[in-house]
mmCIF file with all atom_site columns, C-alpha atoms in Angstrom:
data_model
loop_
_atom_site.group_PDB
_atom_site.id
_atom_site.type_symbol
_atom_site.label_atom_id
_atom_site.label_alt_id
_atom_site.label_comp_id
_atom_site.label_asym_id
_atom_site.label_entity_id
_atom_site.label_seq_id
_atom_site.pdbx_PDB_ins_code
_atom_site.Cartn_x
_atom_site.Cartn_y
_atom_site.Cartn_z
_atom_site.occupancy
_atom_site.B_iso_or_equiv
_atom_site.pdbx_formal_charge
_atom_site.auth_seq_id
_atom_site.auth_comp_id
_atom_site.auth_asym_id
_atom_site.auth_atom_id
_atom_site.pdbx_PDB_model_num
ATOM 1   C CA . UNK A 1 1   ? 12.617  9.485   1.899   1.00 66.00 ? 1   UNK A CA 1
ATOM 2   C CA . UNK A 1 2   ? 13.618  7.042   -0.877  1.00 72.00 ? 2   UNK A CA 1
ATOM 3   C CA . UNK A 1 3   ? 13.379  3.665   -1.106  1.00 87.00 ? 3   UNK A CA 1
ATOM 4   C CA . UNK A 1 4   ? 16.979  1.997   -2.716  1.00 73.00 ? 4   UNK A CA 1
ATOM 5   C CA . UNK A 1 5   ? 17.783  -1.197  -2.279  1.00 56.00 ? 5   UNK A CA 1
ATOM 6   C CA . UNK A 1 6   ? 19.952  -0.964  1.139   1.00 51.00 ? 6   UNK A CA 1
ATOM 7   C CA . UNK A 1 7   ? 17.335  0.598   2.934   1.00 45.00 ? 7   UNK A CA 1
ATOM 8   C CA . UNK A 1 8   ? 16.229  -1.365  5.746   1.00 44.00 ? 8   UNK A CA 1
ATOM 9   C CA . UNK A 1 9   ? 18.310  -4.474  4.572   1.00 41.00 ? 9   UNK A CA 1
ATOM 10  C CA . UNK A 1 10  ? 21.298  -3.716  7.097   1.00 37.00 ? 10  UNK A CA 1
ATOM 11  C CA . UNK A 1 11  ? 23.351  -1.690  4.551   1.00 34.00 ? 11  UNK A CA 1
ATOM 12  C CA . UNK A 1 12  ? 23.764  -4.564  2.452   1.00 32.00 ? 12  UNK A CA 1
ATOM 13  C CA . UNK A 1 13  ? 22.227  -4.411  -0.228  1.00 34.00 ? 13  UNK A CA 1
ATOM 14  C CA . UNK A 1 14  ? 20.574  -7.693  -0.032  1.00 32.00 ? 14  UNK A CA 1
ATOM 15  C CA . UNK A 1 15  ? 16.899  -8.380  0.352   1.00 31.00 ? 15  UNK A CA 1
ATOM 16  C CA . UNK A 1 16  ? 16.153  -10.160 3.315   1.00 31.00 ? 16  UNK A CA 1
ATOM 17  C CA . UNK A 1 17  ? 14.745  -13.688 3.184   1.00 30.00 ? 17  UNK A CA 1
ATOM 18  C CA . UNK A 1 18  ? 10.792  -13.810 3.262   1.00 29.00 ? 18  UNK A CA 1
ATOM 19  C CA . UNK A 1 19  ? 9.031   -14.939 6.445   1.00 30.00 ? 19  UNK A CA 1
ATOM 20  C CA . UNK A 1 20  ? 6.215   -17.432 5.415   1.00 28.00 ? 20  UNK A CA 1
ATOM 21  C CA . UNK A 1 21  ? 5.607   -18.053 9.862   1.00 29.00 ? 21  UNK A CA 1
ATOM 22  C CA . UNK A 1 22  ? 3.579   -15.944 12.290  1.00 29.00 ? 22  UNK A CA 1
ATOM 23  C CA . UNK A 1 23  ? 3.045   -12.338 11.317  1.00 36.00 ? 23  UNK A CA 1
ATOM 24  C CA . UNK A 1 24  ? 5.399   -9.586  12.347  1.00 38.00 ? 24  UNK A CA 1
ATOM 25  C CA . UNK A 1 25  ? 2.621   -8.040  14.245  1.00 40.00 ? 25  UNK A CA 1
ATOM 26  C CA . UNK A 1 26  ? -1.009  -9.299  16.074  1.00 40.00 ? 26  UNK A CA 1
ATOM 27  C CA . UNK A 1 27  ? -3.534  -6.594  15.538  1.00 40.00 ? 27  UNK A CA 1
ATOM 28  C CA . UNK A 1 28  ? -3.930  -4.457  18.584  1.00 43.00 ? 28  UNK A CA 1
ATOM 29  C CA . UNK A 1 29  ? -6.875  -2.138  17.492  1.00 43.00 ? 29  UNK A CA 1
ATOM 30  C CA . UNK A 1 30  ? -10.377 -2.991  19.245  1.00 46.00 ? 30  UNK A CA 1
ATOM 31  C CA . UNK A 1 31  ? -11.754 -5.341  16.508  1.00 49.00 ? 31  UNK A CA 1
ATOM 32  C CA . UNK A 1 32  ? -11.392 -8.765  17.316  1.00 52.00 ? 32  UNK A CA 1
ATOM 33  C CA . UNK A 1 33  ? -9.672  -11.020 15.193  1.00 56.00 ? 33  UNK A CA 1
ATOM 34  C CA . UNK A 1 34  ? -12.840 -13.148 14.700  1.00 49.00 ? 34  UNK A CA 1
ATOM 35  C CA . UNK A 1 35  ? -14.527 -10.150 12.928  1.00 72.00 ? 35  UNK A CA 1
ATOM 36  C CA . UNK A 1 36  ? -11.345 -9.473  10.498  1.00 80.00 ? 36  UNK A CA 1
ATOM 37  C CA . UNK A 1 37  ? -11.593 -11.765 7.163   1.00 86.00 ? 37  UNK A CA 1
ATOM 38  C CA . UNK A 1 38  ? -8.728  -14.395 7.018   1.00 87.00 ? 38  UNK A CA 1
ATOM 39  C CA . UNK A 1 39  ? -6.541  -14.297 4.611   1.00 93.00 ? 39  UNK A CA 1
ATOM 40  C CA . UNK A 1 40  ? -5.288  -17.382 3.085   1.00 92.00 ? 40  UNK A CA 1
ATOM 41  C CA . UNK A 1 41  ? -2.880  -17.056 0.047   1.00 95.00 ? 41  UNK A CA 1
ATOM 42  C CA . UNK A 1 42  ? -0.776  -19.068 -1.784  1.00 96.00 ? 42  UNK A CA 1
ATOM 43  C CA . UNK A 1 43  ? 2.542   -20.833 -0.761  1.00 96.00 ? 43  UNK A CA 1
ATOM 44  C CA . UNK A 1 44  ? 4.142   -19.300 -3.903  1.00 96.00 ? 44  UNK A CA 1
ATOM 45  C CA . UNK A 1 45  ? 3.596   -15.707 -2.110  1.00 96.00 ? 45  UNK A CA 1
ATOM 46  C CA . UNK A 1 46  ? 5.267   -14.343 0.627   1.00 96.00 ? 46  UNK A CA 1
ATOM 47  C CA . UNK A 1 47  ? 5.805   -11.063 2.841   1.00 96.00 ? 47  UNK A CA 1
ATOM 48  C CA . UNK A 1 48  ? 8.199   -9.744  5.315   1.00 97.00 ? 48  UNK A CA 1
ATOM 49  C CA . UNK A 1 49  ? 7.172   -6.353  6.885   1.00 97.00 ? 49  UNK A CA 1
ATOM 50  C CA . UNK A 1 50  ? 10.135  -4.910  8.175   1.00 96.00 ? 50  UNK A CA 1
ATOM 51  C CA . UNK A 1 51  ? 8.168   -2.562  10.952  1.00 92.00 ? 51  UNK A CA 1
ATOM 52  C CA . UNK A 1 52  ? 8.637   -4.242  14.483  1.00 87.00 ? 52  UNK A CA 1
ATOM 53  C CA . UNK A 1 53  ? 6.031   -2.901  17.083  1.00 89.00 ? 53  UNK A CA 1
ATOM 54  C CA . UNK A 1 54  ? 6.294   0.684   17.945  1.00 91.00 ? 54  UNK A CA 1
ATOM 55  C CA . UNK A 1 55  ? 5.240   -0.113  21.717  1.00 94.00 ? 55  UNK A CA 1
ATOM 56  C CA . UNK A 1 56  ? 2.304   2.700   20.907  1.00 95.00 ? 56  UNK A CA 1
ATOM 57  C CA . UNK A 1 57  ? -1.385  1.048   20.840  1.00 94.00 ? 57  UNK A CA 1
ATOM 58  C CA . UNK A 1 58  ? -2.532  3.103   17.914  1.00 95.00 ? 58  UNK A CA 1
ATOM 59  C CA . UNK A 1 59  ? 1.146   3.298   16.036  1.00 95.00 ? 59  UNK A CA 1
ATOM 60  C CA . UNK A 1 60  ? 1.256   -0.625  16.340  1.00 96.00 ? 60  UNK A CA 1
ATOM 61  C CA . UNK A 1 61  ? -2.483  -0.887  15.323  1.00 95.00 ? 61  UNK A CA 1
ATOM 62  C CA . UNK A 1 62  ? -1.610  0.967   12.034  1.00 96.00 ? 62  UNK A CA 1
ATOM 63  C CA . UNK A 1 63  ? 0.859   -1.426  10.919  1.00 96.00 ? 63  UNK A CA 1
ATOM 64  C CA . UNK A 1 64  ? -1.340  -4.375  11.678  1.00 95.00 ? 64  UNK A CA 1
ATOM 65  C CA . UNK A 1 65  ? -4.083  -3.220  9.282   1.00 96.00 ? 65  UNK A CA 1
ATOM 66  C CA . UNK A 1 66  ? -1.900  -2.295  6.668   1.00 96.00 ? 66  UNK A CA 1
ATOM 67  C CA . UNK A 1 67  ? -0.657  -5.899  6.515   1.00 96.00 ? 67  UNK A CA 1
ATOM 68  C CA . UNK A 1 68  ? -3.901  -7.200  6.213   1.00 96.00 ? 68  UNK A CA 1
ATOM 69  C CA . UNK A 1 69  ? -4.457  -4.357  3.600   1.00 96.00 ? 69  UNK A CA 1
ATOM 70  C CA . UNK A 1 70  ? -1.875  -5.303  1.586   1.00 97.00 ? 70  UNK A CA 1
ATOM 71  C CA . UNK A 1 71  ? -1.990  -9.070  1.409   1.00 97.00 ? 71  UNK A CA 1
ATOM 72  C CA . UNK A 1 72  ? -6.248  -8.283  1.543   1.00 97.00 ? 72  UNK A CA 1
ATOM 73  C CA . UNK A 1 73  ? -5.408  -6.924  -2.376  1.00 97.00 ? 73  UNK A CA 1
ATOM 74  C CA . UNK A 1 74  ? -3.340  -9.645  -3.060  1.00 97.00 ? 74  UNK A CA 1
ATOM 75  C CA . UNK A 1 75  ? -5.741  -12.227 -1.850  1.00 97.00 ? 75  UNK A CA 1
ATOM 76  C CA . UNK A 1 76  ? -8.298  -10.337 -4.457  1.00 98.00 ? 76  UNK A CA 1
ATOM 77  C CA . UNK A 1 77  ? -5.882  -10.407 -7.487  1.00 98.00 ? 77  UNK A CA 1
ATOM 78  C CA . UNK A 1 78  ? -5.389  -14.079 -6.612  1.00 97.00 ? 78  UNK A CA 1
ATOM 79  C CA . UNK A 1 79  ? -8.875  -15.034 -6.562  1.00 96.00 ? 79  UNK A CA 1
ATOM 80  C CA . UNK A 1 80  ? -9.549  -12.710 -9.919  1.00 97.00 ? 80  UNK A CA 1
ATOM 81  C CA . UNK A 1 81  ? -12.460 -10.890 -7.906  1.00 97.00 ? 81  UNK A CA 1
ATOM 82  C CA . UNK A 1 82  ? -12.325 -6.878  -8.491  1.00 97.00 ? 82  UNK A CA 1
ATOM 83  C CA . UNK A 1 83  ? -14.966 -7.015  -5.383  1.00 96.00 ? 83  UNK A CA 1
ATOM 84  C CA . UNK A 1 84  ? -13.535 -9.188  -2.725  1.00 95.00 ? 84  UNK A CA 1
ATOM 85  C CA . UNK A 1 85  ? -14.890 -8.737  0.870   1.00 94.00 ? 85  UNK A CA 1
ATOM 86  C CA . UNK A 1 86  ? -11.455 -9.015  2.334   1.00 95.00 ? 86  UNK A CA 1
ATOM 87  C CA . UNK A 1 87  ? -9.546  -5.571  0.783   1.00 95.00 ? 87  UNK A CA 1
ATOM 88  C CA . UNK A 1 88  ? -12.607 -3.827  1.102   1.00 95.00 ? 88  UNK A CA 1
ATOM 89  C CA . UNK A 1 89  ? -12.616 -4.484  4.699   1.00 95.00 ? 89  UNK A CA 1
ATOM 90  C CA . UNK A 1 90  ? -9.562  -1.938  4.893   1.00 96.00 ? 90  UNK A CA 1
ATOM 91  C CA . UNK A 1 91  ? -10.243 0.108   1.984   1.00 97.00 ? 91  UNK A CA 1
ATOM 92  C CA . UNK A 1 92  ? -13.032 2.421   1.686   1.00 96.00 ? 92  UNK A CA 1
ATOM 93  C CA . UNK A 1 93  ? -14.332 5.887   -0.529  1.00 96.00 ? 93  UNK A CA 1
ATOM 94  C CA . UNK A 1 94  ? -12.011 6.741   -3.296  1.00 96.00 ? 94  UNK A CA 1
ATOM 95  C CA . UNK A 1 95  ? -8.965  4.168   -2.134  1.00 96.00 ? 95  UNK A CA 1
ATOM 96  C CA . UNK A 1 96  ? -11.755 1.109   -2.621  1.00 97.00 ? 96  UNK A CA 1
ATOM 97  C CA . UNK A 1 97  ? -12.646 2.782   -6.132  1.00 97.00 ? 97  UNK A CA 1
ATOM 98  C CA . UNK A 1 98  ? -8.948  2.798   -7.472  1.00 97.00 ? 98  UNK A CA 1
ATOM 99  C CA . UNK A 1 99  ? -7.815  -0.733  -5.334  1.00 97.00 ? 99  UNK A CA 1
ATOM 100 C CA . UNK A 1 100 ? -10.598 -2.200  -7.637  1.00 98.00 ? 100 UNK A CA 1
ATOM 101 C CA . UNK A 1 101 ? -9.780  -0.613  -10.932 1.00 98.00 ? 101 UNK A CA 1
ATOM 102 C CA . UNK A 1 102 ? -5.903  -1.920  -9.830  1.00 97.00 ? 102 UNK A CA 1
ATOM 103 C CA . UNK A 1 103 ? -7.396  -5.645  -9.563  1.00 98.00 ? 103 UNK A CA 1
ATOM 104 C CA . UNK A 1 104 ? -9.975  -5.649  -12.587 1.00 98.00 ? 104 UNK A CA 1
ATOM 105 C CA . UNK A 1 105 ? -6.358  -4.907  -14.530 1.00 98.00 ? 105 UNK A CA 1
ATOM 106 C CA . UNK A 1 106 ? -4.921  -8.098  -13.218 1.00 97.00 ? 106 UNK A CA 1
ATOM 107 C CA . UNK A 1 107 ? -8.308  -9.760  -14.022 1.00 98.00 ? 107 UNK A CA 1
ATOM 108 C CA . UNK A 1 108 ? -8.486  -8.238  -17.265 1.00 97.00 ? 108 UNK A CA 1
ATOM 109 C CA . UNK A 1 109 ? -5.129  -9.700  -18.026 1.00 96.00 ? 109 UNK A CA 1
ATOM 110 C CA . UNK A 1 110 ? -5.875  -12.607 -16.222 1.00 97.00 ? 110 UNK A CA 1
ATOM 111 C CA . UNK A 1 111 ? -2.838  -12.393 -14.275 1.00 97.00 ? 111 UNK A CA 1
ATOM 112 C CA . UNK A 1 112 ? -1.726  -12.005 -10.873 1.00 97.00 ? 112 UNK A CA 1
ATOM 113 C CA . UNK A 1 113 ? 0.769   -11.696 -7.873  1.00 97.00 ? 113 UNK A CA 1
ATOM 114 C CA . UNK A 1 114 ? 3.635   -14.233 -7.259  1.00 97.00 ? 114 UNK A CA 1
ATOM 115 C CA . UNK A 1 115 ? 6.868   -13.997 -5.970  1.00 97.00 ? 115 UNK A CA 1
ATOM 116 C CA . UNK A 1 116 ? 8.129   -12.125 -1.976  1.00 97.00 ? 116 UNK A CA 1
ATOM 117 C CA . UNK A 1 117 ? 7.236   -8.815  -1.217  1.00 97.00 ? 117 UNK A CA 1
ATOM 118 C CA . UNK A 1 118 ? 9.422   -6.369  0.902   1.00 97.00 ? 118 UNK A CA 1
ATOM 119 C CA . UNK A 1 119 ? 8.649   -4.145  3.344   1.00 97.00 ? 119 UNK A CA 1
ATOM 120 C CA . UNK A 1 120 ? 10.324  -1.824  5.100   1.00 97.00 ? 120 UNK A CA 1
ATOM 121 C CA . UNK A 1 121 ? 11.213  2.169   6.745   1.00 96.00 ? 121 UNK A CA 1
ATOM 122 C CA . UNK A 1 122 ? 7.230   2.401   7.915   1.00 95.00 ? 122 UNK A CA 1
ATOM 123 C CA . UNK A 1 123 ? 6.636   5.687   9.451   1.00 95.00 ? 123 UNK A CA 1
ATOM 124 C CA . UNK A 1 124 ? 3.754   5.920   11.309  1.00 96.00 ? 124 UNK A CA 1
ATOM 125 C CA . UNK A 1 125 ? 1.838   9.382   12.101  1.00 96.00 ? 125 UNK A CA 1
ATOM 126 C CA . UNK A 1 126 ? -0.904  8.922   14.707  1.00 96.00 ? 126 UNK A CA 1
ATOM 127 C CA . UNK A 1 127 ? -3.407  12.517  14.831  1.00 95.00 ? 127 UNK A CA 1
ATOM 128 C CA . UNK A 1 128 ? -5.853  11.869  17.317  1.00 92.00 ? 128 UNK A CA 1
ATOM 129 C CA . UNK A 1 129 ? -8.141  9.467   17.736  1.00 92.00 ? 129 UNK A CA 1
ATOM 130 C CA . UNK A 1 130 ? -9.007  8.546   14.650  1.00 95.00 ? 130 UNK A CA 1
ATOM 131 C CA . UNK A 1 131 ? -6.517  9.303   11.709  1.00 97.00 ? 131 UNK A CA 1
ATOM 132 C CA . UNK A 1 132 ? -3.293  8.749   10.744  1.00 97.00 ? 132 UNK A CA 1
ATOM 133 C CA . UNK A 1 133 ? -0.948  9.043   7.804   1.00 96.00 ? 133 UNK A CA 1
ATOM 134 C CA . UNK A 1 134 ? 1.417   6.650   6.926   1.00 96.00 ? 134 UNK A CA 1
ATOM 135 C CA . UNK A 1 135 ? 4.712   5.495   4.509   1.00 96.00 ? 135 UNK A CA 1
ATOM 136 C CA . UNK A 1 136 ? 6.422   2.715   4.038   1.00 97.00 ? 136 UNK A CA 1
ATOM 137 C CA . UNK A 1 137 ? 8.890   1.250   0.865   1.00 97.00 ? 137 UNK A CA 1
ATOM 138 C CA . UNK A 1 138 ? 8.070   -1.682  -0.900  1.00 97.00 ? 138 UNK A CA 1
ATOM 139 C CA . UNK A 1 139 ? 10.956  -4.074  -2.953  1.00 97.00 ? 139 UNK A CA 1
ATOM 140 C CA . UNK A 1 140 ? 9.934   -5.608  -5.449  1.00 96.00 ? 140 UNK A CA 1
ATOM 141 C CA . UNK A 1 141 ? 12.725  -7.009  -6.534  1.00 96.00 ? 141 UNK A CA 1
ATOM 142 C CA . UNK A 1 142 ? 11.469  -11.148 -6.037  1.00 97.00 ? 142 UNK A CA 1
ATOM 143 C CA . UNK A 1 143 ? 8.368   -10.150 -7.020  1.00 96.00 ? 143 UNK A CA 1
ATOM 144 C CA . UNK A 1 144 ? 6.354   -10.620 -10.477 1.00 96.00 ? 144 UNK A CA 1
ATOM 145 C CA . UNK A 1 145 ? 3.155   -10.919 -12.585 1.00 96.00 ? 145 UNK A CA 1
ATOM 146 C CA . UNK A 1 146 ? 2.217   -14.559 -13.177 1.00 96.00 ? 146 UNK A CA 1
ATOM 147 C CA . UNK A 1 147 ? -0.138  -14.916 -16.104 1.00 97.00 ? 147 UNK A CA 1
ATOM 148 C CA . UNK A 1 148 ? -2.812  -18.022 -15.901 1.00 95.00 ? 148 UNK A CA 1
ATOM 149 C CA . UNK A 1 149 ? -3.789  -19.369 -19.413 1.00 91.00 ? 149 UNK A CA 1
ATOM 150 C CA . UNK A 1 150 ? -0.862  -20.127 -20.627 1.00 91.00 ? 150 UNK A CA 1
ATOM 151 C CA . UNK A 1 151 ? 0.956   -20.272 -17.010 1.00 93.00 ? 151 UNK A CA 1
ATOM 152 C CA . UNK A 1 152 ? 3.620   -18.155 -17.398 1.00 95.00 ? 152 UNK A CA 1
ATOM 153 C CA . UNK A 1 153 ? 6.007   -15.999 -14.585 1.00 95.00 ? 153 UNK A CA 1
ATOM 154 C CA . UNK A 1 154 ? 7.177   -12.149 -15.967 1.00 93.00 ? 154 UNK A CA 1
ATOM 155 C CA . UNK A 1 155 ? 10.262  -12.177 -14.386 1.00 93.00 ? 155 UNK A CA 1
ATOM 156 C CA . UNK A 1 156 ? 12.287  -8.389  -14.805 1.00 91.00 ? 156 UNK A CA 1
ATOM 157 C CA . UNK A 1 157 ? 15.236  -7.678  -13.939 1.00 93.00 ? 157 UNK A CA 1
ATOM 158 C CA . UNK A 1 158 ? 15.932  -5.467  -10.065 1.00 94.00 ? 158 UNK A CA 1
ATOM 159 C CA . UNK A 1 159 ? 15.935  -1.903  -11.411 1.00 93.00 ? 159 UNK A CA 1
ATOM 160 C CA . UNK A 1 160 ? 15.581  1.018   -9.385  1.00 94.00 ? 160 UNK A CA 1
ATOM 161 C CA . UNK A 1 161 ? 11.803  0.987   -10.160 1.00 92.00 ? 161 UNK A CA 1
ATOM 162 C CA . UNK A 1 162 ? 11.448  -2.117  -8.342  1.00 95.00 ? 162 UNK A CA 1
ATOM 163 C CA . UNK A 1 163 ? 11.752  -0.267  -4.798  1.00 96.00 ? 163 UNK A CA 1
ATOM 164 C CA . UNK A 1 164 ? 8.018   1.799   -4.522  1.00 96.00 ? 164 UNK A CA 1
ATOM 165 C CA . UNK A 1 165 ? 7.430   4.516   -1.615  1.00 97.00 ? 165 UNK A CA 1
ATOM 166 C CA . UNK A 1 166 ? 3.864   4.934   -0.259  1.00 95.00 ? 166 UNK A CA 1
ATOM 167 C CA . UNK A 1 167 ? 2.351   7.657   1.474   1.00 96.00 ? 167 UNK A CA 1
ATOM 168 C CA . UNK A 1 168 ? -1.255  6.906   2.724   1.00 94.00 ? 168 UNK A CA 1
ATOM 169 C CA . UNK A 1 169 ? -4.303  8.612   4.770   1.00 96.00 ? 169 UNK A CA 1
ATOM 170 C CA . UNK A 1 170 ? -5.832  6.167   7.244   1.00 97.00 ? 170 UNK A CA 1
ATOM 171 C CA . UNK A 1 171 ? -9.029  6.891   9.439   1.00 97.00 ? 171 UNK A CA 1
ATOM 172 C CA . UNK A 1 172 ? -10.285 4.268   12.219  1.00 96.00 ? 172 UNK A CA 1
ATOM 173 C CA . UNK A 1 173 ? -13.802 2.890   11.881  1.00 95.00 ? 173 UNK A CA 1
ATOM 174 C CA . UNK A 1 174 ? -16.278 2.883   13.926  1.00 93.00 ? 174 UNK A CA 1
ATOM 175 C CA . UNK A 1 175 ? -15.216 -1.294  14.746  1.00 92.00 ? 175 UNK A CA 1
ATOM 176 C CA . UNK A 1 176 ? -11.467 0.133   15.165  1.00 93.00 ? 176 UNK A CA 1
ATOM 177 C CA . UNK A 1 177 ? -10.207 -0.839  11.980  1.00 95.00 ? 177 UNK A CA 1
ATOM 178 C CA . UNK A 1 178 ? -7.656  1.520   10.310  1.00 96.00 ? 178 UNK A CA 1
ATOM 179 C CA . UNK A 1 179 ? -8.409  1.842   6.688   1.00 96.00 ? 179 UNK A CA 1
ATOM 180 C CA . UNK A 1 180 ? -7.785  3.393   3.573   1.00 96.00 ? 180 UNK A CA 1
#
């Protein structure tokens, strides 16, 4: 699987437009929204998950808590807080250890995430009950590091390394959340 530019754009070659509305997806898994931290981030950040619903319970439950995941580390870079409740709602064991040593080097730098995010070709592998593997592609492209003191935006050029494949292990909890 690789992760150029065209993929999941239409063939075009253009990066579609992020959506700052409703999600792509409500989370179907047995946790109720109420107990799932909200996620507020900035206007100057945005997302477009290019996975519509699968139609499967547990495929479409999968995609919903990766979202959260992903904007959950964002939310932590954001607020500069290495321990934030939020990401480690969906990340736990070894994948908490290293999503915390990736936000203490945005805190370190005192830096963080600004620009739209990408995502797209999600492929979903449900085994079980109870775990399930999972990649997806990430663009970069409109994305970049913003540093705080002085305020300043890194913005690189779109090279291939701005298109990122992931290839995760999820395992539901015991409140039905898929995580890390």
């Amino acid at each position: 699987m690789a992760c150029g530019s065209n993929e999941g754009s239409g063939g075009n070659g253009k990066t579609a437009e992020a959506d700052l509305g409703s999600p792509a997806l409500s989370t179907p898994s047995a946790t109720p929204e109420s107990d799932r931290p909200r996620i507020h981030l900035p206007a100057d950040l945005s997302y477009t998950f290019e996975w519509p619903r699968t139609g499967d319970t547990d495929q479409d439950a999968v995609l919903a808590d990766v979202e959260q995941s992903i904007k959950a580390v964002d939310l932590a870079i954001v607020n500069q807080d290495p321990l934030d409740k939020a990401y480690l709602r969906y990340h736990v064991g070894e994948a908490a250890a290293a999503t915390q040593k990736f936000i203490q080097a945005y805190v370190d730098e005192n830096a963080r995430v600004t620009g739209a995010y990408r995502f797209y070709a999600a492929v979903v592998d449900v085994r079980g009950e109870s775990h399930a593997s999972f990649t997806y592609c990430e663009d970069q492209g409109k994305a970049y590091d913003m540093y705080l003191n002085p305020k300043k935006i890194d913005k690189t050029a779109v090279t291939k390394n701005s298109y990122v494949l992931y290839s995760t292990k999820l395992s539901k909890n015991a409140d039905g959340v898929w995580v890390v």
